[in-house]
GROMACS .gro file of C-alpha atoms in nm:
model
  384
    1MET     CA    1  -0.620  -1.807   1.933
    2ARG     CA    2  -0.963  -1.716   1.791
    3ARG     CA    3  -0.980  -1.370   1.619
    4THR     CA    4  -1.284  -1.159   1.677
    5VAL     CA    5  -1.193  -0.870   1.453
    6PHE     CA    6  -1.364  -1.022   1.144
    7ASP     CA    7  -1.726  -1.119   1.101
    8ASP     CA    8  -1.906  -1.359   0.867
    9ASP     CA    9  -1.913  -1.108   0.587
   10HIS     CA   10  -1.540  -1.072   0.605
   11GLU     CA   11  -1.481  -1.444   0.614
   12ALA     CA   12  -1.714  -1.485   0.317
   13PHE     CA   13  -1.521  -1.231   0.126
   14ARG     CA   14  -1.201  -1.404   0.222
   15SER     CA   15  -1.316  -1.732   0.074
   16VAL     CA   16  -1.409  -1.567  -0.261
   17LEU     CA   17  -1.085  -1.372  -0.268
   18ARG     CA   18  -0.874  -1.684  -0.196
   19ASP     CA   19  -1.031  -1.875  -0.492
   20PHE     CA   20  -0.984  -1.566  -0.711
   21ILE     CA   21  -0.613  -1.540  -0.624
   22ALA     CA   22  -0.562  -1.917  -0.685
   23ALA     CA   23  -0.728  -1.888  -1.033
   24GLU     CA   24  -0.633  -1.547  -1.159
   25VAL     CA   25  -0.318  -1.434  -0.987
   26ALA     CA   26  -0.091  -1.720  -0.859
   27PRO     CA   27  -0.041  -1.895  -1.196
   28VAL     CA   28   0.079  -1.571  -1.367
   29HIS     CA   29   0.228  -1.370  -1.084
   30GLN     CA   30   0.592  -1.441  -1.177
   31GLU     CA   31   0.517  -1.308  -1.529
   32TRP     CA   32   0.390  -0.991  -1.373
   33GLU     CA   33   0.699  -0.958  -1.161
   34THR     CA   34   0.923  -0.991  -1.466
   35ALA     CA   35   0.714  -0.738  -1.663
   36GLY     CA   36   0.713  -0.497  -1.372
   37ARG     CA   37   0.335  -0.444  -1.390
   38VAL     CA   38   0.011  -0.635  -1.408
   39PRO     CA   39  -0.203  -0.637  -1.730
   40ARG     CA   40  -0.433  -0.342  -1.742
   41GLU     CA   41  -0.735  -0.565  -1.778
   42PHE     CA   42  -0.665  -0.724  -1.435
   43TYR     CA   43  -0.780  -0.405  -1.271
   44ARG     CA   44  -1.115  -0.445  -1.433
   45LYS     CA   45  -1.142  -0.784  -1.276
   46LEU     CA   46  -1.060  -0.642  -0.950
   47GLY     CA   47  -1.340  -0.389  -1.007
   48GLU     CA   48  -1.585  -0.667  -1.092
   49LEU     CA   49  -1.488  -0.838  -0.768
   50GLY     CA   50  -1.591  -0.518  -0.581
   51ILE     CA   51  -1.239  -0.452  -0.431
   52PHE     CA   52  -1.228  -0.091  -0.539
   53GLY     CA   53  -1.566  -0.020  -0.395
   54PHE     CA   54  -1.472  -0.022  -0.027
   55GLY     CA   55  -1.498   0.323   0.119
   56VAL     CA   56  -1.699   0.454  -0.174
   57PRO     CA   57  -2.073   0.551  -0.116
   58GLU     CA   58  -2.335   0.316  -0.284
   59GLU     CA   59  -2.470   0.601  -0.498
   60PHE     CA   60  -2.149   0.600  -0.692
   61GLY     CA   61  -2.131   0.223  -0.723
   62GLY     CA   62  -1.930   0.149  -0.416
   63ALA     CA   63  -1.992  -0.090  -0.122
   64GLY     CA   64  -2.063   0.198   0.123
   65GLU     CA   65  -1.825   0.016   0.369
   66THR     CA   66  -1.603   0.277   0.544
   67GLY     CA   67  -1.397   0.043   0.762
   68PHE     CA   68  -1.055  -0.108   0.682
   69LYS     CA   69  -1.121  -0.471   0.767
   70PHE     CA   70  -1.197  -0.583   0.408
   71ASN     CA   71  -0.871  -0.422   0.305
   72ALA     CA   72  -0.697  -0.624   0.578
   73VAL     CA   73  -0.849  -0.935   0.439
   74ILE     CA   74  -0.698  -0.850   0.101
   75SER     CA   75  -0.350  -0.800   0.246
   76GLU     CA   76  -0.365  -1.131   0.438
   77GLU     CA   77  -0.478  -1.336   0.138
   78CYS     CA   78  -0.222  -1.182  -0.099
   79ALA     CA   79   0.055  -1.249   0.153
   80ARG     CA   80  -0.070  -1.601   0.217
   81ALA     CA   81  -0.043  -1.675  -0.146
   82GLY     CA   82   0.288  -1.491  -0.190
   83VAL     CA   83   0.145  -1.250  -0.450
   84THR     CA   84   0.052  -0.883  -0.487
   85PHE     CA   85  -0.205  -0.689  -0.693
   86GLY     CA   86   0.056  -0.468  -0.854
   87GLY     CA   87  -0.025  -0.095  -0.869
   88ALA     CA   88  -0.383  -0.160  -0.732
   89GLY     CA   89  -0.251  -0.100  -0.381
   90ALA     CA   90  -0.214   0.275  -0.451
   91HIS     CA   91  -0.557   0.293  -0.596
   92MET     CA   92  -0.716   0.113  -0.293
   93ALA     CA   93  -0.555   0.362  -0.062
   94LEU     CA   94  -0.734   0.664  -0.215
   95PRO     CA   95  -1.104   0.633  -0.153
   96ALA     CA   96  -1.078   0.833   0.164
   97THR     CA   97  -0.938   1.124  -0.028
   98PHE     CA   98  -1.166   1.096  -0.325
   99VAL     CA   99  -1.473   1.078  -0.108
  100LYS     CA  100  -1.403   1.318   0.175
  101TYR     CA  101  -1.215   1.592  -0.013
  102THR     CA  102  -1.380   1.611  -0.356
  103THR     CA  103  -1.675   1.820  -0.463
  104GLU     CA  104  -1.999   1.664  -0.568
  105GLU     CA  105  -1.912   1.736  -0.925
  106GLN     CA  106  -1.575   1.570  -0.892
  107LYS     CA  107  -1.734   1.270  -0.718
  108LYS     CA  108  -1.984   1.220  -1.003
  109ARG     CA  109  -1.704   1.261  -1.259
  110TRP     CA  110  -1.453   1.021  -1.108
  111LEU     CA  111  -1.598   0.776  -0.848
  112PRO     CA  112  -1.817   0.549  -1.073
  113ALA     CA  113  -1.515   0.465  -1.294
  114PHE     CA  114  -1.288   0.451  -0.990
  115VAL     CA  115  -1.495   0.163  -0.855
  116THR     CA  116  -1.498  -0.034  -1.182
  117GLY     CA  117  -1.129  -0.008  -1.246
  118GLU     CA  118  -1.186   0.186  -1.567
  119LEU     CA  119  -1.025   0.502  -1.395
  120MET     CA  120  -0.710   0.400  -1.213
  121THR     CA  121  -0.545   0.644  -0.982
  122ALA     CA  122  -0.212   0.712  -0.816
  123ILE     CA  123  -0.064   0.966  -0.583
  124ALA     CA  124   0.257   1.158  -0.644
  125ILE     CA  125   0.417   1.316  -0.339
  126THR     CA  126   0.775   1.212  -0.311
  127GLU     CA  127   1.043   1.392  -0.509
  128PRO     CA  128   1.406   1.338  -0.566
  129GLY     CA  129   1.480   1.588  -0.296
  130ALA     CA  130   1.184   1.539  -0.074
  131GLY     CA  131   1.075   1.203   0.072
  132SER     CA  132   0.949   1.176   0.430
  133ASP     CA  133   0.983   1.555   0.452
  134VAL     CA  134   0.671   1.626   0.265
  135ALA     CA  135   0.691   1.993   0.327
  136GLY     CA  136   1.004   2.002   0.124
  137ILE     CA  137   0.845   1.946  -0.211
  138ARG     CA  138   0.933   2.183  -0.491
  139THR     CA  139   0.686   2.083  -0.770
  140ALA     CA  140   0.484   2.395  -0.831
  141ALA     CA  141   0.169   2.513  -1.015
  142VAL     CA  142   0.104   2.872  -1.113
  143LEU     CA  143  -0.236   3.015  -1.210
  144SER     CA  144  -0.270   3.095  -1.578
  145GLU     CA  145  -0.338   3.451  -1.686
  146ASP     CA  146  -0.708   3.379  -1.762
  147GLY     CA  147  -0.747   3.202  -1.435
  148THR     CA  148  -0.884   2.883  -1.579
  149HIS     CA  149  -0.591   2.647  -1.533
  150TYR     CA  150  -0.286   2.586  -1.320
  151VAL     CA  151   0.040   2.526  -1.505
  152LEU     CA  152   0.226   2.251  -1.328
  153ASN     CA  153   0.607   2.180  -1.342
  154GLY     CA  154   0.808   1.932  -1.137
  155VAL     CA  155   0.941   1.579  -1.096
  156LYS     CA  156   0.788   1.305  -0.876
  157SER     CA  157   0.959   0.976  -0.772
  158PHE     CA  158   0.834   0.639  -0.655
  159VAL     CA  159   0.489   0.682  -0.801
  160SER     CA  160   0.322   0.339  -0.737
  161GLY     CA  161   0.085   0.241  -1.026
  162GLY     CA  162   0.204   0.549  -1.213
  163ALA     CA  163   0.260   0.396  -1.559
  164GLN     CA  164  -0.099   0.268  -1.583
  165ALA     CA  165  -0.276   0.543  -1.387
  166ASP     CA  166  -0.543   0.749  -1.562
  167LEU     CA  167  -0.558   1.019  -1.295
  168VAL     CA  168  -0.266   1.123  -1.061
  169LEU     CA  169  -0.304   1.328  -0.746
  170VAL     CA  170  -0.006   1.552  -0.741
  171ALA     CA  171   0.112   1.741  -0.431
  172CYS     CA  172   0.249   2.070  -0.539
  173ARG     CA  173   0.305   2.429  -0.425
  174THR     CA  174   0.048   2.671  -0.548
  175SER     CA  175   0.200   2.954  -0.340
  176GLY     CA  176   0.512   3.012  -0.137
  177GLU     CA  177   0.575   2.870   0.214
  178GLY     CA  178   0.441   3.056   0.506
  179GLN     CA  179   0.695   3.236   0.716
  180ASP     CA  180   0.625   3.008   1.006
  181ASP     CA  181   0.464   2.718   0.822
  182ARG     CA  182   0.656   2.518   0.563
  183ARG     CA  183   0.341   2.323   0.495
  184GLY     CA  184   0.153   2.625   0.381
  185GLY     CA  185   0.081   2.685   0.010
  186MET     CA  186   0.056   2.313  -0.081
  187SER     CA  187  -0.232   2.183  -0.288
  188LEU     CA  188  -0.346   1.859  -0.448
  189LEU     CA  189  -0.417   1.868  -0.824
  190ALA     CA  190  -0.592   1.580  -1.004
  191VAL     CA  191  -0.382   1.551  -1.320
  192GLU     CA  192  -0.487   1.354  -1.628
  193ALA     CA  193  -0.195   1.104  -1.681
  194ARG     CA  194  -0.222   1.136  -2.058
  195ALA     CA  195  -0.230   1.516  -2.059
  196GLU     CA  196   0.036   1.696  -2.267
  197GLY     CA  197   0.353   1.752  -2.071
  198VAL     CA  198   0.310   1.444  -1.845
  199ALA     CA  199   0.591   1.195  -1.906
  200ILE     CA  200   0.732   0.878  -1.736
  201THR     CA  201   1.093   0.954  -1.726
  202ALA     CA  202   1.224   0.644  -1.533
  203GLU     CA  203   1.100   0.297  -1.443
  204PRO     CA  204   1.342   0.181  -1.170
  205VAL     CA  205   1.393  -0.185  -1.102
  206THR     CA  206   1.302  -0.221  -0.741
  207LEU     CA  207   1.421  -0.468  -0.481
  208GLY     CA  208   1.073  -0.591  -0.409
  209LEU     CA  209   0.718  -0.519  -0.509
  210ARG     CA  210   0.834  -0.578  -0.864
  211SER     CA  211   0.485  -0.568  -1.032
  212SER     CA  212   0.386  -0.245  -0.855
  213ASP     CA  213   0.445  -0.024  -1.158
  214ILE     CA  214   0.668   0.222  -0.969
  215VAL     CA  215   0.786   0.506  -1.183
  216GLU     CA  216   0.929   0.856  -1.189
  217MET     CA  217   0.696   1.116  -1.354
  218THR     CA  218   0.787   1.463  -1.492
  219PHE     CA  219   0.536   1.737  -1.538
  220THR     CA  220   0.631   2.006  -1.792
  221ASP     CA  221   0.389   2.294  -1.833
  222VAL     CA  222   0.100   2.073  -1.773
  223ARG     CA  223  -0.235   2.263  -1.781
  224VAL     CA  224  -0.467   2.145  -1.504
  225PRO     CA  225  -0.822   2.299  -1.486
  226VAL     CA  226  -0.892   2.484  -1.168
  227THR     CA  227  -1.194   2.259  -1.126
  228ASP     CA  228  -0.946   1.970  -1.057
  229VAL     CA  229  -0.804   2.106  -0.736
  230VAL     CA  230  -0.882   1.838  -0.466
  231GLY     CA  231  -0.950   1.949  -0.106
  232GLY     CA  232  -0.926   2.316  -0.160
  233LEU     CA  233  -0.641   2.543  -0.249
  234GLY     CA  234  -0.349   2.529   0.002
  235ASN     CA  235  -0.495   2.234   0.189
  236ALA     CA  236  -0.281   1.953   0.063
  237PHE     CA  237  -0.110   1.878   0.392
  238THR     CA  238  -0.441   1.862   0.577
  239CYS     CA  239  -0.576   1.612   0.318
  240LEU     CA  240  -0.261   1.400   0.328
  241ALA     CA  241  -0.224   1.406   0.710
  242ASP     CA  242  -0.582   1.283   0.727
  243ILE     CA  243  -0.502   0.968   0.527
  244PHE     CA  244  -0.164   0.907   0.686
  245PRO     CA  245  -0.319   0.688   0.971
  246GLN     CA  246  -0.500   0.469   0.720
  247GLU     CA  247  -0.188   0.435   0.498
  248ARG     CA  248   0.032   0.343   0.797
  249LEU     CA  249  -0.231   0.097   0.923
  250GLY     CA  250  -0.235  -0.068   0.586
  251ILE     CA  251   0.136  -0.104   0.593
  252ALA     CA  252   0.126  -0.247   0.940
  253VAL     CA  253  -0.138  -0.503   0.837
  254GLY     CA  254   0.066  -0.592   0.533
  255ALA     CA  255   0.378  -0.651   0.738
  256TYR     CA  256   0.185  -0.869   0.983
  257ALA     CA  257   0.040  -1.070   0.704
  258GLN     CA  258   0.377  -1.124   0.545
  259ALA     CA  259   0.526  -1.243   0.879
  260ALA     CA  260   0.238  -1.491   0.925
  261ALA     CA  261   0.279  -1.619   0.575
  262ALA     CA  262   0.661  -1.657   0.620
  263VAL     CA  263   0.601  -1.873   0.922
  264ARG     CA  264   0.356  -2.082   0.720
  265PHE     CA  265   0.601  -2.124   0.429
  266ALA     CA  266   0.890  -2.209   0.657
  267THR     CA  267   0.693  -2.468   0.855
  268GLU     CA  268   0.582  -2.640   0.537
  269TYR     CA  269   0.939  -2.637   0.406
  270VAL     CA  270   1.120  -2.776   0.709
  271ARG     CA  271   0.866  -3.061   0.728
  272GLU     CA  272   0.951  -3.164   0.367
  273ARG     CA  273   1.329  -3.086   0.351
  274THR     CA  274   1.556  -3.364   0.477
  275VAL     CA  275   1.901  -3.309   0.612
  276PHE     CA  276   2.133  -3.573   0.755
  277GLY     CA  277   1.861  -3.835   0.707
  278LYS     CA  278   1.577  -3.652   0.892
  279PRO     CA  279   1.341  -3.358   0.838
  280VAL     CA  280   1.476  -3.014   0.919
  281ALA     CA  281   1.173  -2.984   1.142
  282ALA     CA  282   1.317  -3.254   1.369
  283PHE     CA  283   1.605  -3.047   1.484
  284GLN     CA  284   1.562  -2.850   1.808
  285ASN     CA  285   1.700  -2.529   1.667
  286THR     CA  286   1.421  -2.534   1.393
  287LYS     CA  287   1.151  -2.586   1.652
  288PHE     CA  288   1.281  -2.312   1.876
  289VAL     CA  289   1.324  -2.060   1.590
  290LEU     CA  290   0.972  -2.123   1.462
  291ALA     CA  291   0.823  -2.109   1.812
  292ASP     CA  292   0.989  -1.768   1.857
  293CYS     CA  293   0.849  -1.664   1.520
  294LYS     CA  294   0.496  -1.776   1.602
  295ALA     CA  295   0.505  -1.587   1.930
  296GLU     CA  296   0.607  -1.268   1.752
  297VAL     CA  297   0.339  -1.317   1.479
  298ASP     CA  298   0.081  -1.361   1.766
  299ALA     CA  299   0.194  -1.028   1.907
  300LEU     CA  300   0.181  -0.863   1.567
  301GLN     CA  301  -0.179  -0.994   1.522
  302ALA     CA  302  -0.281  -0.836   1.854
  303VAL     CA  303  -0.133  -0.501   1.761
  304VAL     CA  304  -0.299  -0.506   1.411
  305ASP     CA  305  -0.639  -0.623   1.541
  306ARG     CA  306  -0.641  -0.353   1.806
  307ALA     CA  307  -0.554  -0.089   1.542
  308LEU     CA  308  -0.818  -0.221   1.309
  309GLU     CA  309  -1.089  -0.191   1.578
  310ALA     CA  310  -0.968   0.164   1.667
  311PHE     CA  311  -0.969   0.275   1.300
  312ASP     CA  312  -1.325   0.144   1.239
  313ALA     CA  313  -1.435   0.323   1.557
  314GLY     CA  314  -1.271   0.645   1.425
  315GLU     CA  315  -1.030   0.645   1.719
  316LEU     CA  316  -0.696   0.552   1.558
  317SER     CA  317  -0.469   0.852   1.620
  318ALA     CA  318  -0.170   0.947   1.403
  319ASP     CA  319   0.078   0.852   1.678
  320GLU     CA  320  -0.088   0.515   1.733
  321ALA     CA  321  -0.074   0.440   1.361
  322ALA     CA  322   0.282   0.527   1.356
  323SER     CA  323   0.350   0.302   1.650
  324ALA     CA  324   0.173   0.011   1.488
  325LYS     CA  325   0.362   0.064   1.165
  326LEU     CA  326   0.693   0.085   1.343
  327TYR     CA  327   0.645  -0.225   1.546
  328CYS     CA  328   0.494  -0.435   1.271
  329GLY     CA  329   0.758  -0.336   1.022
  330ASP     CA  330   1.052  -0.406   1.241
  331THR     CA  331   0.916  -0.726   1.385
  332ALA     CA  332   0.800  -0.872   1.060
  333ALA     CA  333   1.144  -0.810   0.909
  334ARG     CA  334   1.299  -1.010   1.190
  335VAL     CA  335   1.051  -1.293   1.152
  336ILE     CA  336   1.082  -1.316   0.774
  337ASP     CA  337   1.465  -1.317   0.797
  338LYS     CA  338   1.460  -1.613   1.042
  339CYS     CA  339   1.211  -1.804   0.818
  340LEU     CA  340   1.429  -1.741   0.509
  341GLN     CA  341   1.728  -1.870   0.700
  342LEU     CA  342   1.549  -2.195   0.761
  343HIS     CA  343   1.519  -2.240   0.382
  344GLY     CA  344   1.897  -2.251   0.355
  345GLY     CA  345   2.012  -2.185  -0.004
  346TYR     CA  346   1.660  -2.209  -0.146
  347GLY     CA  347   1.564  -1.907   0.058
  348PHE     CA  348   1.794  -1.707  -0.175
  349MET     CA  349   1.611  -1.811  -0.484
  350MET     CA  350   1.338  -1.571  -0.603
  351GLU     CA  351   1.128  -1.865  -0.729
  352TYR     CA  352   1.050  -1.938  -0.360
  353PRO     CA  353   0.784  -1.726  -0.202
  354ILE     CA  354   0.991  -1.661   0.107
  355ALA     CA  355   1.241  -1.471  -0.105
  356ARG     CA  356   0.975  -1.253  -0.254
  357LEU     CA  357   0.828  -1.188   0.089
  358TYR     CA  358   1.176  -1.088   0.214
  359ALA     CA  359   1.218  -0.838  -0.072
  360ASP     CA  360   0.862  -0.704  -0.062
  361ASN     CA  361   0.855  -0.657   0.307
  362ARG     CA  362   1.166  -0.432   0.307
  363ALA     CA  363   0.945  -0.145   0.177
  364SER     CA  364   0.731  -0.153   0.494
  365ARG     CA  365   1.007   0.030   0.686
  366ILE     CA  366   1.049   0.294   0.410
  367PHE     CA  367   0.702   0.364   0.243
  368GLY     CA  368   0.444   0.575   0.424
  369GLY     CA  369   0.720   0.746   0.628
  370THR     CA  370   1.044   0.571   0.734
  371SER     CA  371   1.074   0.387   1.068
  372GLU     CA  372   1.289   0.682   1.182
  373ILE     CA  373   1.004   0.928   1.110
  374MET     CA  374   0.769   0.689   1.296
  375ARG     CA  375   0.997   0.697   1.598
  376SER     CA  376   0.986   1.079   1.587
  377ILE     CA  377   0.609   1.081   1.582
  378VAL     CA  378   0.581   0.841   1.871
  379ALA     CA  379   0.839   1.027   2.076
  380LYS     CA  380   0.668   1.353   2.022
  381SER     CA  381   0.339   1.205   2.135
  382MET     CA  382   0.524   1.104   2.459
  383GLY     CA  383   0.616   1.472   2.514
  384LEU     CA  384   0.981   1.410   2.421
   0.00000   0.00000   0.00000
C-alpha cells in the first residue's frame, strides 16, 4: 500500500539517515547498550546531520520545520536497523517547549547550542511517588530572600538522557496546590546539570532502551536564577499538557515502527532457518502468523499516518493522541511477541534484534502516560 504521508524531502532525508545509521550506529550499538549511554560526541554528529533542528526557527540555526514527519522518519529508520539514538530522544522531544514557552533572551541563550548538540537537554517530571499523576509531584523551589534565585529541592526518577544533559527542565512546586486545583503552583525551571547541589544518585539497569542514559537525579538546595523559569511561574502543567500530544504521537509512531521492523526481522529469519528439513517459512502456521502480523502493522500504519497528518495540521487533540498511543502500544506488543516466538530460542538472545525490540517496546505502554491513563483520557472524551 503506497503511503502518502511523506514527500520527496522526507524520503531524501530517510536515505541519508539510513546510510548514517549503517555507518555510525549499527556497528557500535551493542557497545552503547552495554555502557548504558552513547558517546557524548555522537550528539554532535546528530547535530551536524540536522536532526536537532526540527521545530527550531531558522534564525537560531534550526530547520524551521514545525511538523512531526521528519521525527517519524527517524523512528522508522532506527527501528528498521534495530538501534536507538540513546538519550537523544528526550532532547528531540523538547523543541516545542523551548520555542513556544521561552523568552527571546532564553531562545538566544539556548537554542543555537541546542541545535548543534553542544547543549543537550532532558526533562525531569516523574518522582519516586509521582508517575502518571503529574500533579502529585513534591519537588519544590522557594524564592531566595533577595528575589534573584529559586532554591530547588527534590528527587526525580527516570530522567532519560539525564547523565549527559547540560540543561534539565525540572517540574516543581513554586507554591502550594490550589484548593480546587492540584495542578496549581507548578513551574518549570531550567536547571544547569552541573550546578552545585545537582547529583545523579542512581543509574538503574533497565529492561530495554539500555543506551538511553536513564537516571535518578537529586536536587539539594540548587540555586536557579529567576530568569530560568520557563513558560511563566505556575504554568508548568499548561506547558506540559501542550506537549503531551506530540510526546504520545512520538511513542505511537515508535511502536508502529518497531512492529513493522519485527515483521521484517521475522520474515527474514523464517526464510533462512531450517526445521525438519525445510524452511520455517514453509509451515502453514508461520505463514498465518506473519499474515496476521502484517495485517496488524497495516492497521497501525493507517492510525499513525492519520495522526501525523492531524498533528501537522494542528488538529491532533489530546484524546486522539492518547487513543493512537494506546492502540499502537498494545498492538505492537502483540505483533512483536508473535515475531519473537517465530525465532524460537534465538528470540531469547539479546544479540538478535527481535529481542532488543521486544525489550525496548515494553516502554511504549508505560512512558508518556501508562496505557491505563490513556484509557481514562479516551473514556473521558467519550463522556464516560
